[in-house]
Short mmCIF file of C-alpha atoms and ligand atoms in Angstrom, two decimals:
data_model
loop_
_atom_site.label_atom_id
_atom_site.label_comp_id
_atom_site.label_asym_id
_atom_site.label_seq_id
_atom_site.Cartn_x
_atom_site.Cartn_y
_atom_site.Cartn_z
CA MET A 255 -0.02 0.00 -0.01
CA THR A 256 1.44 3.40 -0.93
CA HIS A 257 0.57 6.47 0.94
CA GLU A 258 3.32 8.91 -0.08
CA LEU A 259 2.28 12.46 0.41
CA GLU A 260 2.74 14.60 -2.62
CA HIS A 261 4.66 17.49 -1.15
CA GLN A 262 6.68 15.64 1.40
CA PRO A 263 10.14 14.11 0.86
CA THR A 264 9.77 10.55 2.06
CA VAL A 265 12.11 8.18 3.81
CA LEU A 266 11.34 4.45 3.30
CA VAL A 267 12.22 2.08 6.08
CA LEU A 268 12.85 -1.45 4.88
CA ASP A 269 11.34 -3.77 7.51
CA PHE A 270 13.43 -6.86 8.24
CA GLY A 271 11.08 -8.00 10.99
CA ALA A 272 10.65 -7.71 14.73
CA GLN A 273 9.57 -4.39 16.19
CA TYR A 274 12.36 -2.14 15.03
CA ALA A 275 10.86 -0.70 11.80
CA GLN A 276 7.98 1.12 13.41
CA LEU A 277 10.31 2.65 16.03
CA ILE A 278 12.66 3.84 13.25
CA ALA A 279 9.77 5.30 11.24
CA ARG A 280 8.66 7.21 14.34
CA ARG A 281 12.18 8.52 15.07
CA VAL A 282 12.45 9.78 11.43
CA ARG A 283 9.16 11.57 11.88
CA GLU A 284 10.33 13.06 15.19
CA ALA A 285 13.18 14.50 13.08
CA ARG A 286 10.35 16.15 11.06
CA VAL A 287 10.76 13.96 7.95
CA TYR A 288 7.90 11.86 6.60
CA SER A 289 8.57 8.15 6.66
CA GLU A 290 6.82 4.94 5.58
CA ILE A 291 7.54 1.32 6.26
CA VAL A 292 7.92 -1.06 3.32
CA PRO A 293 8.46 -4.81 3.19
CA TYR A 294 12.17 -5.90 3.01
CA ASP A 295 11.62 -7.57 -0.35
CA ILE A 296 10.46 -4.43 -2.17
CA SER A 297 12.15 -4.37 -5.62
CA ALA A 298 14.75 -1.86 -6.69
CA ASP A 299 12.45 -0.76 -9.53
CA GLU A 300 9.62 -0.03 -7.11
CA ILE A 301 12.02 1.97 -4.93
CA ALA A 302 13.25 3.89 -7.97
CA ARG A 303 9.62 4.61 -8.94
CA ARG A 304 8.81 5.94 -5.52
CA LYS A 305 11.85 8.27 -5.46
CA PRO A 306 12.50 8.30 -1.67
CA ALA A 307 14.82 10.91 -0.23
CA ALA A 308 16.64 8.24 1.76
CA LEU A 309 16.32 4.65 2.92
CA VAL A 310 16.83 3.04 6.30
CA LEU A 311 17.40 -0.71 6.64
CA SER A 312 15.92 -1.88 9.97
CA GLY A 313 17.23 -4.47 12.39
CA GLY A 314 15.61 -7.94 12.59
CA PRO A 315 15.71 -11.06 14.52
CA ALA A 316 17.23 -13.39 11.92
CA SER A 317 20.81 -14.26 11.19
CA VAL A 318 21.80 -13.28 7.58
CA TYR A 319 22.91 -16.89 7.03
CA ALA A 320 19.77 -18.53 8.38
CA GLU A 321 17.66 -20.43 5.98
CA GLY A 322 14.79 -18.25 4.86
CA ALA A 323 16.48 -15.13 6.28
CA PRO A 324 15.01 -11.96 4.75
CA HIS A 325 17.15 -10.42 1.96
CA MET A 326 16.76 -7.19 0.14
CA ASP A 327 17.08 -6.69 -3.58
CA PRO A 328 20.84 -5.87 -3.75
CA ARG A 329 20.33 -3.51 -6.71
CA ILE A 330 18.75 -1.07 -4.26
CA LEU A 331 22.28 -0.40 -2.93
CA GLU A 332 23.25 0.88 -6.42
CA LEU A 333 20.46 3.44 -6.88
CA GLY A 334 22.54 6.30 -5.44
CA ILE A 335 19.97 6.93 -2.73
CA PRO A 336 21.48 7.70 0.74
CA ILE A 337 21.05 4.55 2.82
CA LEU A 338 21.48 4.02 6.54
CA GLY A 339 21.45 0.42 7.94
CA PHE A 340 21.06 -0.60 11.57
CA CYS A 341 22.08 -3.98 13.09
CA TYR A 342 20.72 -6.59 10.62
CA GLY A 343 20.87 -3.70 8.14
CA ILE A 344 24.66 -3.39 8.41
CA GLN A 345 24.97 -7.11 7.84
CA GLU A 346 22.80 -7.02 4.76
CA MET A 347 24.94 -4.20 3.35
CA ALA A 348 28.13 -6.14 4.11
CA LEU A 349 26.70 -9.35 2.66
CA HIS A 350 25.62 -7.82 -0.65
CA LEU A 351 28.70 -5.59 -1.14
CA GLY A 352 31.39 -8.18 -0.53
CA GLY A 353 32.15 -7.84 3.15
CA ASP A 354 32.47 -10.80 5.48
CA ILE A 355 30.39 -11.80 8.42
CA PRO A 356 32.19 -14.52 10.33
CA ARG A 357 30.23 -16.89 12.59
CA THR A 358 31.64 -16.27 16.01
CA ASP A 359 28.72 -17.03 18.32
CA ILE A 360 29.85 -14.12 20.42
CA GLY A 361 26.81 -11.86 20.65
CA GLU A 362 26.50 -8.52 22.32
CA TYR A 363 23.31 -7.51 24.13
CA GLY A 364 22.57 -4.39 26.06
CA PHE A 365 24.72 -1.37 26.78
CA ALA A 366 28.18 -1.02 25.14
CA GLU A 367 30.69 1.77 24.95
CA LEU A 368 31.14 3.02 21.39
CA GLU A 369 34.53 4.36 20.49
CA VAL A 370 34.69 6.59 17.38
CA LEU A 371 37.75 5.73 15.34
CA GLU A 372 37.48 8.26 12.51
CA PRO A 373 36.63 11.71 13.79
CA GLU A 374 36.61 12.88 10.11
CA CYS A 375 33.78 10.46 9.23
CA GLN A 376 30.40 11.75 8.16
CA LEU A 377 27.76 9.73 10.05
CA LEU A 378 29.35 10.00 13.53
CA GLU A 379 30.64 13.52 12.97
CA GLY A 380 30.44 15.65 16.17
CA LEU A 381 30.10 12.63 18.50
CA PRO A 382 32.45 12.44 21.53
CA LYS A 383 35.28 9.93 21.34
CA THR A 384 33.18 7.54 23.50
CA SER A 385 29.48 7.21 24.16
CA GLN A 386 26.88 4.74 25.24
CA VAL A 387 25.02 2.65 22.60
CA TRP A 388 22.54 -0.23 22.65
CA MET A 389 23.52 -3.49 21.05
CA SER A 390 21.43 -6.57 20.33
CA HIS A 391 23.11 -9.00 17.92
CA ARG A 392 24.84 -12.31 17.52
CA ASP A 393 26.55 -11.99 14.12
CA SER A 394 28.67 -8.94 13.24
CA VAL A 395 30.61 -7.75 10.27
CA GLY A 396 34.22 -9.10 10.24
CA THR A 397 35.53 -7.32 7.15
CA ALA A 398 34.00 -4.20 5.77
CA PRO A 399 33.25 -4.25 1.96
CA THR A 400 35.77 -2.49 -0.33
CA GLY A 401 35.33 1.26 -0.33
CA PHE A 402 34.03 1.37 3.29
CA THR A 403 35.81 2.91 6.23
CA VAL A 404 35.30 1.46 9.72
CA THR A 405 34.35 4.44 11.81
CA ALA A 406 33.67 2.94 15.28
CA ARG A 407 34.06 -0.06 17.48
CA THR A 408 33.09 -1.44 20.88
CA ALA A 409 34.99 -3.81 23.15
CA THR A 410 33.38 -6.87 21.50
CA THR A 411 32.46 -5.61 18.03
CA ALA A 412 35.30 -4.49 15.81
CA ILE A 413 32.99 -2.92 13.17
CA ALA A 414 30.30 -1.05 15.12
CA ALA A 415 29.91 1.49 12.33
CA MET A 416 31.11 1.83 8.74
CA GLU A 417 30.52 4.13 5.79
CA ASP A 418 31.26 4.68 2.14
CA SER A 419 30.50 8.36 1.78
CA SER A 420 31.15 8.34 -1.95
CA ARG A 421 28.22 5.92 -2.43
CA LYS A 422 26.29 7.51 0.46
CA LEU A 423 26.09 4.21 2.32
CA TYR A 424 26.16 4.27 6.13
CA ALA A 425 25.61 1.58 8.76
CA THR A 426 25.80 0.84 12.40
CA GLN A 427 25.83 -2.43 14.29
CA PHE A 428 24.13 -0.67 17.26
CA HIS A 429 20.55 0.61 17.43
CA PRO A 430 20.38 4.39 17.10
CA GLU A 431 16.55 4.31 17.24
CA VAL A 432 16.36 3.07 20.86
CA ALA A 433 16.43 5.58 23.73
CA HIS A 434 19.37 3.78 25.38
CA THR A 435 21.68 4.90 22.64
CA GLN A 436 23.02 8.19 23.94
CA PHE A 437 23.26 10.13 20.67
CA GLY A 438 20.92 7.94 18.63
CA GLN A 439 18.47 10.61 17.60
CA GLU A 440 21.33 13.03 16.81
CA ILE A 441 22.80 10.39 14.42
CA ILE A 442 19.41 9.95 12.74
CA LYS A 443 18.88 13.72 12.40
CA HIS A 444 22.42 14.24 11.13
CA PHE A 445 21.88 11.52 8.48
CA LEU A 446 18.59 12.98 7.37
CA HIS A 447 19.26 16.70 7.42
CA ASP A 448 22.98 16.97 6.76
CA ILE A 449 23.96 13.91 4.73
CA ALA A 450 20.76 13.22 2.80
CA GLU A 451 19.97 16.96 2.88
CA ILE A 452 16.24 16.41 3.60
CA PRO A 453 14.54 19.52 4.98
CA ALA A 454 12.50 19.21 8.20
CA MET A 455 9.03 19.72 6.69
CA TRP A 456 6.90 17.21 8.61
CA THR A 457 5.48 19.67 11.10
CA MET A 458 2.09 19.70 12.78
CA VAL A 459 0.96 22.67 10.77
CA ASN A 460 2.04 20.94 7.54
CA ILE A 461 0.40 17.66 8.50
CA ILE A 462 -2.91 19.38 9.07
CA ASP A 463 -2.69 21.59 6.02
CA GLU A 464 -1.92 18.59 3.75
CA ALA A 465 -4.60 16.51 5.34
CA VAL A 466 -7.16 19.30 4.88
CA ASP A 467 -6.17 19.76 1.19
CA ARG A 468 -6.42 16.04 0.55
CA ILE A 469 -9.82 15.71 2.23
CA ARG A 470 -11.19 18.62 0.22
CA GLU A 471 -9.86 17.22 -3.01
CA GLN A 472 -11.30 13.79 -2.25
CA VAL A 473 -14.68 14.86 -0.99
CA GLY A 474 -15.39 17.88 -3.18
CA THR A 475 -18.98 19.04 -2.46
CA ASP A 476 -20.14 15.67 -1.17
CA HIS A 477 -21.50 14.98 2.32
CA VAL A 478 -19.51 13.02 4.88
CA ILE A 479 -20.71 11.00 7.92
CA CYS A 480 -18.54 10.13 10.87
CA GLY A 481 -19.22 7.94 13.89
CA LEU A 482 -18.13 9.54 17.15
CA SER A 483 -17.30 7.48 20.19
CA GLY A 484 -15.52 10.06 22.31
CA GLY A 485 -12.27 8.21 21.78
CA VAL A 486 -9.14 9.90 20.48
CA ASP A 487 -9.18 8.58 16.93
CA SER A 488 -12.81 9.30 16.01
CA SER A 489 -12.62 12.67 17.71
CA VAL A 490 -9.56 13.68 15.75
CA VAL A 491 -11.09 12.49 12.45
CA ALA A 492 -14.20 14.55 13.23
CA ALA A 493 -12.28 17.67 14.12
CA LEU A 494 -10.05 17.34 11.00
CA LEU A 495 -13.02 16.78 8.71
CA HIS A 496 -14.84 19.66 10.23
CA ARG A 497 -11.73 21.90 9.54
CA ALA A 498 -11.70 20.64 5.97
CA VAL A 499 -15.36 20.59 4.93
CA GLY A 500 -17.31 22.36 7.70
CA ASP A 501 -21.02 21.67 7.50
CA GLN A 502 -20.68 19.00 4.80
CA LEU A 503 -19.86 16.79 7.84
CA THR A 504 -22.45 15.14 10.09
CA CYS A 505 -21.27 13.19 13.14
CA VAL A 506 -23.37 10.44 14.65
CA PHE A 507 -22.73 9.72 18.32
CA VAL A 508 -24.31 6.38 19.20
CA ASP A 509 -24.60 6.62 22.99
CA HIS A 510 -25.01 3.04 24.15
CA GLY A 511 -25.20 4.09 27.79
CA MET A 512 -21.99 2.29 28.67
CA LEU A 513 -19.62 5.21 28.73
CA ARG A 514 -17.83 6.52 31.82
CA LEU A 515 -19.28 9.25 34.04
CA ASP A 516 -19.82 12.57 32.14
CA GLU A 517 -18.29 11.27 28.97
CA ALA A 518 -21.39 11.52 26.79
CA GLU A 519 -21.95 15.06 27.99
CA GLN A 520 -18.33 15.95 27.14
CA VAL A 521 -18.59 14.60 23.58
CA ILE A 522 -21.76 16.65 23.00
CA HIS A 523 -20.31 19.73 24.61
CA VAL A 524 -17.04 19.67 22.67
CA PHE A 525 -18.49 18.86 19.26
CA ARG A 526 -21.84 20.60 19.32
CA ASP A 527 -21.06 23.65 21.45
CA THR A 528 -17.36 24.27 20.86
CA PHE A 529 -16.74 23.07 17.32
CA ARG A 530 -20.35 23.62 16.20
CA VAL A 531 -20.35 20.31 14.32
CA ASP A 532 -23.67 18.99 13.07
CA LEU A 533 -24.10 16.25 15.64
CA VAL A 534 -26.75 13.58 15.88
CA HIS A 535 -26.90 12.18 19.45
CA VAL A 536 -28.64 8.84 19.53
CA GLN A 537 -29.60 7.90 22.98
CA ALA A 538 -29.78 4.09 22.68
CA GLU A 539 -29.20 2.83 26.25
CA ASP A 540 -32.69 1.37 26.53
CA ARG A 541 -32.40 -0.39 23.22
CA TYR A 542 -29.05 -1.91 24.24
CA LEU A 543 -30.15 -2.90 27.73
CA SER A 544 -33.21 -4.72 26.44
CA LEU A 545 -31.09 -6.68 24.05
CA LEU A 546 -28.55 -7.47 26.75
CA ALA A 547 -31.14 -8.53 29.36
CA GLY A 548 -30.15 -11.91 30.79
CA VAL A 549 -27.02 -12.24 28.65
CA THR A 550 -23.93 -13.25 30.66
CA ASP A 551 -21.58 -14.75 28.08
CA PRO A 552 -18.87 -12.19 27.31
CA GLU A 553 -18.56 -13.01 23.59
CA GLN A 554 -22.33 -12.76 23.18
CA LYS A 555 -22.41 -9.44 24.88
CA ARG A 556 -19.70 -8.11 22.55
CA ARG A 557 -21.49 -9.41 19.53
CA ILE A 558 -24.82 -7.82 20.47
CA ILE A 559 -23.18 -4.50 21.19
CA GLY A 560 -21.09 -4.49 17.98
CA GLU A 561 -23.94 -5.47 15.72
CA GLU A 562 -26.35 -3.00 17.38
CA PHE A 563 -23.90 -0.19 16.93
CA TRP A 564 -23.91 -0.58 13.19
CA LYS A 565 -27.68 -1.00 13.07
CA VAL A 566 -28.20 2.24 14.97
CA PHE A 567 -25.50 4.02 12.95
CA PHE A 568 -26.81 2.97 9.54
CA ASP A 569 -30.38 3.78 10.54
CA GLU A 570 -29.26 7.31 11.24
CA ALA A 571 -27.11 7.45 8.12
CA GLU A 572 -30.07 6.42 5.95
CA LYS A 573 -32.13 9.27 7.42
CA LEU A 574 -29.53 11.77 6.26
CA LYS A 575 -29.85 10.91 2.52
CA GLY A 576 -27.26 11.73 -0.03
CA VAL A 577 -24.22 10.99 2.14
CA ARG A 578 -21.40 9.55 0.10
CA TRP A 579 -18.45 9.24 2.46
CA LEU A 580 -17.94 7.42 5.70
CA ALA A 581 -14.98 8.69 7.73
CA GLN A 582 -12.94 6.29 9.82
CA GLY A 583 -10.12 6.67 12.33
CA THR A 584 -7.77 4.00 10.83
CA LEU A 585 -4.19 4.67 11.88
CA TYR A 586 -0.88 3.89 10.20
CA PRO A 587 0.01 0.89 12.37
CA ASP A 588 -3.30 -0.71 11.27
CA VAL A 589 -2.26 -0.68 7.61
CA ILE A 590 1.46 -1.30 7.58
CA GLU A 591 2.41 -4.21 5.42
CA SER A 592 4.94 -5.79 7.71
CA GLY A 593 8.22 -7.24 6.51
CA SER A 594 7.91 -10.35 8.63
CA LYS A 595 5.07 -12.75 8.14
CA HIS A 596 4.76 -13.33 11.83
CA ALA A 597 4.27 -9.66 12.63
CA ALA A 598 1.74 -9.24 9.78
CA LYS A 599 -1.13 -7.65 11.55
CA ILE A 600 -3.63 -5.92 9.35
CA LYS A 601 -6.17 -5.20 12.09
CA SER A 602 -9.10 -5.94 9.89
CA HIS A 603 -11.40 -6.74 12.81
CA HIS A 604 -11.37 -3.07 13.81
CA ASN A 605 -12.02 -1.93 10.29
CA LEU A 606 -14.44 -4.38 8.73
CA ILE A 607 -17.65 -2.60 8.28
CA PRO A 608 -20.70 -4.79 7.71
CA PHE A 609 -22.61 -2.54 5.31
CA PRO A 610 -26.26 -3.69 5.34
CA GLU A 611 -27.92 -4.79 2.11
CA GLY A 612 -28.24 -1.97 -0.38
CA VAL A 613 -26.14 0.43 1.66
CA HIS A 614 -22.77 1.66 0.49
CA PHE A 615 -20.36 4.40 1.47
CA ASP A 616 -16.93 5.24 0.21
CA LEU A 617 -14.39 5.26 3.01
CA ILE A 618 -12.28 8.22 3.90
CA GLU A 619 -9.42 7.57 6.31
CA PRO A 620 -7.60 10.83 6.94
CA LEU A 621 -5.39 9.45 9.73
CA LYS A 622 -4.06 6.46 7.93
CA THR A 623 -0.57 7.88 7.48
CA LEU A 624 -0.26 8.83 11.14
CA PHE A 625 1.08 7.16 14.28
CA LYS A 626 -0.93 7.52 17.55
CA ASP A 627 1.34 10.22 18.99
CA GLU A 628 0.94 12.26 15.83
CA VAL A 629 -2.86 11.81 16.03
CA ARG A 630 -2.80 13.24 19.56
CA ALA A 631 -0.65 16.16 18.44
CA VAL A 632 -3.02 16.86 15.55
CA GLY A 633 -5.97 16.72 17.95
CA ALA A 634 -4.31 19.20 20.29
CA GLU A 635 -3.39 21.49 17.42
CA LEU A 636 -7.02 21.46 16.21
CA GLY A 637 -8.14 22.53 19.72
CA LEU A 638 -9.55 19.35 21.19
CA PRO A 639 -9.37 19.34 25.00
CA ASP A 640 -6.69 17.45 26.89
CA GLU A 641 -9.22 14.96 28.30
CA ILE A 642 -9.97 13.72 24.83
CA VAL A 643 -6.45 14.01 23.34
CA HIS A 644 -4.81 12.11 26.18
CA ARG A 645 -7.66 9.78 26.92
CA GLN A 646 -6.59 6.27 28.05
CA PRO A 647 -7.55 3.40 25.80
CA PHE A 648 -11.23 2.57 26.28
CA PRO A 649 -12.94 -0.46 24.62
CA GLY A 650 -15.68 0.09 22.10
CA PRO A 651 -18.28 -1.90 24.15
CA GLY A 652 -17.33 0.36 27.10
CA LEU A 653 -18.22 -0.61 30.60
CA ALA A 654 -19.96 -3.68 29.34
CA VAL A 655 -16.57 -5.47 29.37
CA ARG A 656 -16.05 -4.43 32.98
CA ILE A 657 -19.33 -5.80 34.34
CA ILE A 658 -19.12 -9.48 34.81
CA GLY A 659 -22.45 -11.18 34.35
CA GLU A 660 -25.68 -9.50 33.25
CA ILE A 661 -25.55 -5.82 32.48
CA THR A 662 -28.24 -3.64 34.07
CA HIS A 663 -28.74 0.08 34.45
CA GLU A 664 -28.11 -0.11 38.22
CA LYS A 665 -24.83 -1.94 37.79
CA LEU A 666 -23.74 0.60 35.14
CA GLU A 667 -24.47 3.41 37.56
CA THR A 668 -22.56 1.68 40.34
CA LEU A 669 -19.51 1.01 38.14
CA ARG A 670 -19.54 4.54 36.71
CA ARG A 671 -19.31 6.04 40.19
CA ALA A 672 -16.53 3.72 41.37
CA ASP A 673 -14.65 4.27 38.14
CA ALA A 674 -14.91 8.02 38.45
CA ILE A 675 -13.34 7.79 41.88
CA VAL A 676 -10.41 5.70 40.55
CA ARG A 677 -9.82 8.19 37.78
CA GLU A 678 -10.18 11.25 39.98
CA GLU A 679 -7.70 9.94 42.52
CA ILE A 680 -5.14 8.88 39.90
CA GLY A 681 -5.47 12.43 38.60
CA ASN A 682 -5.00 13.88 42.13
CA TRP A 683 -1.71 11.97 42.34
CA ASP A 684 -0.63 13.17 38.93
CA LEU A 685 -0.35 9.67 37.60
CA ASN A 686 -2.72 9.90 34.63
CA ARG A 687 0.03 10.12 32.06
CA GLU A 688 2.21 7.48 33.74
CA VAL A 689 -0.26 4.69 34.12
CA TRP A 690 -1.34 3.17 30.83
CA GLN A 691 -4.90 2.26 31.90
CA TYR A 692 -6.76 2.42 35.23
CA PHE A 693 -10.38 1.58 35.87
CA ALA A 694 -12.85 -0.18 38.10
CA VAL A 695 -14.43 -3.60 37.46
CA LEU A 696 -17.73 -4.89 38.92
CA PRO A 697 -17.69 -8.71 39.27
CA ASP A 698 -20.74 -10.82 39.67
CA ILE A 699 -20.15 -11.90 43.35
CA ARG A 700 -21.26 -10.75 46.71
CA SER A 701 -19.64 -11.13 50.13
CA VAL A 702 -20.28 -10.41 53.73
CA GLY A 703 -19.05 -7.25 55.33
CA VAL A 704 -19.88 -4.98 58.26
CA MET A 705 -20.67 -1.30 58.19
CA GLY A 706 -21.48 0.45 61.48
CA ASP A 707 -23.41 -2.14 63.43
CA GLU A 708 -24.82 -3.73 60.38
CA ARG A 709 -23.84 -6.77 58.53
CA THR A 710 -23.72 -6.14 54.71
CA TYR A 711 -23.92 -8.43 51.72
CA GLY A 712 -22.60 -6.41 48.86
CA HIS A 713 -20.50 -6.41 45.69
CA PRO A 714 -16.76 -5.80 45.60
CA ILE A 715 -15.10 -3.40 43.17
CA ILE A 716 -11.83 -4.52 41.65
CA ILE A 717 -9.32 -1.82 40.74
CA ARG A 718 -7.23 -2.51 37.69
CA ALA A 719 -4.22 -0.31 36.80
CA VAL A 720 -1.50 -1.37 34.42
CA ALA A 721 1.76 -0.15 32.99
CA SER A 722 2.20 -0.99 29.32
CA ALA A 723 3.68 0.38 26.09
CA ASP A 724 1.24 -1.05 23.55
CA ALA A 725 -1.35 -3.19 25.42
CA MET A 726 0.20 -6.37 24.03
CA THR A 727 1.89 -7.00 27.38
CA ALA A 728 1.26 -5.20 30.62
CA ASP A 729 2.33 -5.25 34.21
CA TRP A 730 0.14 -4.27 37.17
CA ALA A 731 1.02 -0.75 38.23
CA ARG A 732 2.77 -0.39 41.62
CA LEU A 733 0.37 2.32 42.81
CA PRO A 734 1.28 3.87 46.17
CA HIS A 735 -0.46 2.19 49.10
CA ASP A 736 -1.81 5.50 50.30
CA LEU A 737 -3.48 6.04 46.90
CA LEU A 738 -5.05 2.57 46.98
CA ALA A 739 -6.25 3.17 50.58
CA LYS A 740 -7.84 6.49 49.52
CA MET A 741 -9.60 4.89 46.55
CA SER A 742 -10.86 2.03 48.73
CA ASN A 743 -12.19 4.36 51.36
CA ARG A 744 -13.94 6.62 48.99
CA ILE A 745 -15.50 3.83 46.94
CA ILE A 746 -16.91 2.08 50.02
CA ASN A 747 -18.20 5.33 51.49
CA GLU A 748 -19.54 6.95 48.35
CA VAL A 749 -20.81 4.02 46.21
CA GLU A 750 -23.88 2.30 47.52
CA GLY A 751 -23.86 -1.48 47.43
CA ILE A 752 -20.05 -1.83 47.46
CA ASN A 753 -18.53 -3.30 50.69
CA ARG A 754 -15.11 -4.42 49.57
CA VAL A 755 -12.34 -3.25 47.23
CA ALA A 756 -9.62 -5.50 45.76
CA TYR A 757 -6.58 -4.59 43.66
CA ASP A 758 -5.72 -6.82 40.67
CA ILE A 759 -2.00 -7.79 40.73
CA THR A 760 -1.92 -9.89 37.56
CA SER A 761 0.30 -9.05 34.64
CA LYS A 762 -0.49 -9.69 30.97
CA PRO A 763 0.14 -12.43 30.17
CA PRO A 764 -1.26 -14.49 31.82
CA GLY A 765 -4.13 -12.10 32.54
CA THR A 766 -5.64 -9.63 30.03
CA ILE A 767 -5.99 -5.93 30.78
CA GLU A 768 -9.81 -6.05 30.74
CA TRP A 769 -11.88 -8.43 32.82
CA GLU A 770 -14.89 -9.62 30.77
P1 XMP B 29 -6.95 -7.02 26.69
O1 XMP B 29 -8.07 -7.00 27.67
O2 XMP B 29 -7.13 -7.97 25.55
O3 XMP B 29 -6.96 -5.58 26.04
O4 XMP B 29 -5.64 -7.18 27.35
C1 XMP B 29 -5.98 -5.00 25.31
C2 XMP B 29 -6.31 -3.52 24.98
O5 XMP B 29 -7.42 -3.43 24.06
C3 XMP B 29 -8.43 -2.68 24.70
N1 XMP B 29 -9.68 -3.26 24.24
C4 XMP B 29 -10.44 -2.82 23.23
N2 XMP B 29 -10.22 -1.67 22.43
N3 XMP B 29 -12.25 -2.19 21.30
C5 XMP B 29 -11.16 -1.42 21.50
O6 XMP B 29 -11.01 -0.42 20.76
C6 XMP B 29 -12.51 -3.30 22.08
O7 XMP B 29 -13.50 -4.02 21.89
C7 XMP B 29 -11.54 -3.60 23.08
N4 XMP B 29 -11.43 -4.62 23.99
C8 XMP B 29 -10.31 -4.40 24.69
C9 XMP B 29 -8.22 -2.80 26.18
O8 XMP B 29 -8.81 -1.77 26.94
C10 XMP B 29 -6.68 -2.78 26.21
O9 XMP B 29 -6.20 -1.45 26.15
#
């Protein structure tokens, strides 16, 4: 899939697997240069056609000699495009240009001290004689290819960096993209701006201006519809479309009654009162609760909620007549064609829209070139409030996945109040940006307690708070005991029917973040 933006010089990151390519692409963008990830086996012809301003070869988990190891089209190295290779990337370069990669079985993992050998070199120009870098490799280059100068080493790796400035080829065995490498971002910026001479044009203002131009071009005078959930992605899509096409946009907010305290009001306030978006607010709690009556199976609950969402949404869309476009908050990580088959993760389940018979919309996905941190920055620049821009992840089915057993209005009210206390107290301790997710869960059990002179038989609330980078793995957050004590006290005193509070100390795996 090609997304290149017309007016932006583009850096292509060849993805040799594992998690490195996305990180590199983000670092390049932090240097204000637009970047995209492409599979490692992209052909030299395709690269030449796309005319990138530079290439970066990512690291990867394989050994260059392993059977089935990913290899690039070696003709790419002859195109005259500035190329920077990291880790596996340096080995690919050495392999195809006649260097030698002996099998030593001596790997190097973690911190290492880099010693610059050639102060006159280009890539490491300006670095101190020694600095800290991050290594993660088993093989390493033994002899650099003809034409290359070895520019740095570590105690275990004789060729920690090499370059052939006449061919504009540069490579490091260490990982400049990880934060542990002391001057990593400086190296990347120096390569992009000074060596490849790419201007820093990928700025927030530019991103928004280009997106607005593209939307206007695509949509023309047509009408667009957008589903609002109150989450970051749909909110930013709505704000961006509103900036681009104003009242050609209608937003439909399907309020299933399972949002957190005050969230529905906030969505309405921000979009209707502040942005003056044409907003249809569908209050559908009763409709949802009657469908969910007696349902306890988590998968069935999810299915009912998901299907009903689209029914309600399309009912509203039909009433609007003459709408051609449906806007969606698809992000770049959802559409990357990964270099490694294992990491291939087109998140179609988030994006498959079951159009009913006879209904069709063209999709418009104005965020599909952006990473999440860029989406938040765009949202902030467009004037969305902090509570929306920095909102913690919240599942589409909302509090339904945090009520175990049957969902009722009373249980939703109870959970909403407990959850609001958890959020308020985390905020009071200034931990909202540090903890990935924090919320309350209402399980389907009751236990005995005592309040005043009376015996109680009430529900517990479980507090869940996790540290995570991407929700794939997570650890339970080590919240201060005093904070937990405060939450517990307040929940028991302020939320009727709750007589006990527990804290979930399970990591993921083996647990999941949500209960269900
Ligand atoms: P689990 O519970 O599987 O959750 O560890 C991983 C992350 O995904 C979020 N989540 C969802 N997000 N729609 C979403 O957009 C959903 O249906 C959904 N279910 C779980 C969850 O909050 C966590 O961040």
